[in-house]
């Protein structure tokens, strides 16, 4: 039922100076770092099933998923950049995974060696979740490399799940505490054409939160009915859910699955729930960086507009999840406002999750720091690093989409791709320095002259834009947030979009108490921040006057080449003695330097602030 | 070595319209509420030692201290307001306590019935702490009522501690995890003239943090050396401590004991440490309300200028402790700046701890609330309610002090007292409406004309004041923060002090990040706040312009009679949709009503804010 289909990443070549270098770092540093850590920590070894009680390195309940996401990321990378040694190493690991599969298709290193008697009986936290990631890896590995080695394992695994879960007598009417397997089953169903997997995904989505509660059924009688399961979005049947609650990553993966299921068959109940959940998530609970989930306590959501900056959790995986969901919502509806959220999260909250050198990662992405928050090599629960890697490696898939008589440009990056519009191949070459510059030039190469509507996304941050065809300004209709030009396109046709991209002050709704009296600085899709190494400590003593002009400076040698922003601000001076007095603090004029938020904590450790005090 | 001696509360009669009604509520509501709760929860019953393993209501390790503080408060109350029924109930409880005392003098309901084998062996958390409070109660009960019933029990208890702890072979070179017994032993030593108790207090103070570490010696070999014990201020010998750390109440009680010990014998090491600890506590870690201990995590201190408002812990007991310490520091040095801190904590952080009706209590005293923080009837760990009660009931002891040729007025409240100045009785009658009004009139009545220096405290918040003797302005010297008038005083001499008391904006050091760009409103010693019931929700959307005049309004029927403050502010308006935009929020002019902080949460539940956004 989706209006649009994404151009697959396999059809896209990015050559820009923003994403292409990040994909290279991902390929050369981050994916190898993921592999190295998976080996070093025993995650890969775990599939040999040689662990015995009492030994160290007990396979953890979520280990499989880290390996699976590494395989998924490495597979994408193999497609764009063949690497026989990596391909061979993947096959070796996959052979171990295949060998660890039980005769009935069950596949999970933790439950197989640590708690074999608890299969499907444990409060279902990461068991199906791990399987879901393995299935995604299997589909990706096959699509990227042509090898069926992991896909066939995953088909047997999915068949095992399909035998054990479902509505038939003797089957478990169940689903996983941590959503993921649902969207994976849809993906497998689409890749294999096997309707059973799609049906199983729908069953699990439908079953979620239904009474009698599946999670209760796994507990002793006396412990039932005591939890509301909102942490896992299982407090209500999904069609009755209209407010995002609980663990942020779980919520995003569920909503992805709900969107996928809604795509397969018209489902007004799901559509209505998805609309409300989207509005609630992005309209009441999203940081200006596109990060979501403000609380470390539940790794998730609290209450509307509760968006503390210093303690913002904003798990990198939650941003990845929001991006995955936003893309699905856009493809389903064709509406650009979903891409505004996608872009916000992609360029800011998500991208901050990886260091410029690709070797260190944020799990949490606060919007302010006193100087103690730094990227780490790896985490005990290390879901984020490989999640970033699989997103970066497949980023080409976010560039464009097609529909009936329609080619839609969704994310601007220099490069080229081939799109099938109404069954005819159209080559597109993109020249731009986005996100540093708002000029985007396209050269279209349809095999033969072809009529279709070209849609160019006009980001919500842009208030002034123009479209030029063959050097002449054209009047483009604004449709669903896209500038649309319908005409017959011929090879060599050149379209230029010019998006005005001034540095802007962003204000938050005054009910967001942590941002009251403050502004964030944004230019194009990029949020900026103050860092201690440029601006000193105690960034809450710094004020940016509303009248201060913000200057732009290209810095090719800073932070992997960025544009920095500069303004005259003032800094309130510390008191000479005592904490309190009646006289207002004295202030000194100071130069302020803003750097892109995604690039923070790549130099000397220090304070950081996105929201800066403003003054009339 | 103290310069000054406090006029005991027994010599003071408060008749003012601020404290006297609060003392009445304390007497008629809070002290009975404490008794009722101590009975209802089994705390008093516990001394019957009838609890058996497996039964409910297991005596808790800190229960004794709640009962002891209730006895202490009730004793003070009995002195100013005799109540034979209460006196008889006290004696009955004391009889149970006495009967629970072990043959060797040991007294602790928890360790006697729950863990008899662990006496002195447990990580020494609240064992000696409870004994300390019992000793304070015994001294207070004797001083207030003349009865020796509890004092004699406490002497036997102190003798037991003195036998088991000390530097001699076979004695424990130990001290308690939660300080309290040290200051109690000083108090007992002074009350009984028994030097041994003072020496034992000094020993425990000296021993604290010494190596090999006493707390380590209570642990199995393999667990030693792993904790730094800063939570209990036992990380270093006390003379090497120069920064306040750990649990706030513990720290305050230790510093009280250190001051007491330093008072007994010149001790430059202790004096130097006390000076540094005072400066650090009040200069880097104290809220504008006089609350201390910003973190719930350790019920204590974090790092300099880390003073979050919404999550401020500010335990009521910590404010009581700061008041106790400040009074000791003032008496030791004669310097008024200690009383500025005392007054700040007394009228604000401490006083907020009890509801206007005397029946509900705050354990935590945040400086901002979204509406969910409310006083409770009682707490599982209920140290705060009886601590407020014992302070309020003995508040007369904070009014004045005497030294050589010196009478010092320390806290202004209408009433009368008799002071012994150089051995001669001087009657003093005070007329004032402090803290609502800055005019204070004294009438002195020395038995015969007498030369002495009269010192009148000039609060740090007051920048303009004058002193009148017999209706004529006199030039008073400012000595240690006091206006001093040295002359021969005769019966009927009338002195007037006029303290200008405008409403003022208080600014915090800009490095206090949570208060940046904000002001607190203070008038005299009282901090004010905005409450939701007067000003609506979302108080961070409210701005008080720097130019706004603050008007004063007497409200005899509001909140037990207060002065409210009023100004024109503005309120930023919510966005119609979405959390972020480039246009600044629109603002509406609104009337703002400020009420005294101590009186908040006595009407309709709602938001509260002390620090309000300001604007040039």
PDB file of C-alpha atoms in Angstrom, chain A residues 74 78 81-94 141 145 147 149:
ATOM      1  CA  UNK A  74      29.585  -5.817   6.507  1.00  0.00           C
ATOM      2  CA  UNK A  78      30.740  -5.787   0.533  1.00  0.00           C
ATOM      3  CA  UNK A  81      33.198  -2.253  -1.928  1.00  0.00           C
ATOM      4  CA  UNK A  82      33.998  -5.894  -2.612  1.00  0.00           C
ATOM      5  CA  UNK A  83      36.527  -7.306  -0.168  1.00  0.00           C
ATOM      6  CA  UNK A  84      37.188 -11.037  -0.640  1.00  0.00           C
ATOM      7  CA  UNK A  85      38.939 -11.385   2.723  1.00  0.00           C
ATOM      8  CA  UNK A  86      35.984  -9.887   4.572  1.00  0.00           C
ATOM      9  CA  UNK A  87      33.573 -11.979   2.507  1.00  0.00           C
ATOM     10  CA  UNK A  88      35.501 -15.093   3.471  1.00  0.00           C
ATOM     11  CA  UNK A  89      35.592 -14.178   7.153  1.00  0.00           C
ATOM     12  CA  UNK A  90      31.844 -13.593   7.036  1.00  0.00           C
ATOM     13  CA  UNK A  91      31.300 -17.034   5.543  1.00  0.00           C
ATOM     14  CA  UNK A  92      33.411 -18.597   8.294  1.00  0.00           C
ATOM     15  CA  UNK A  93      31.362 -16.900  10.986  1.00  0.00           C
ATOM     16  CA  UNK A  94      28.165 -17.843   9.179  1.00  0.00           C
ATOM     17  CA  UNK A 141      23.888 -10.864   3.233  1.00  0.00           C
ATOM     18  CA  UNK A 145      26.567 -10.857  -1.864  1.00  0.00           C
ATOM     19  CA  UNK A 147      25.276 -15.971  -0.995  1.00  0.00           C
ATOM     20  CA  UNK A 149      24.552 -19.322   3.379  1.00  0.00           C
TER      21      UNK A 149
END
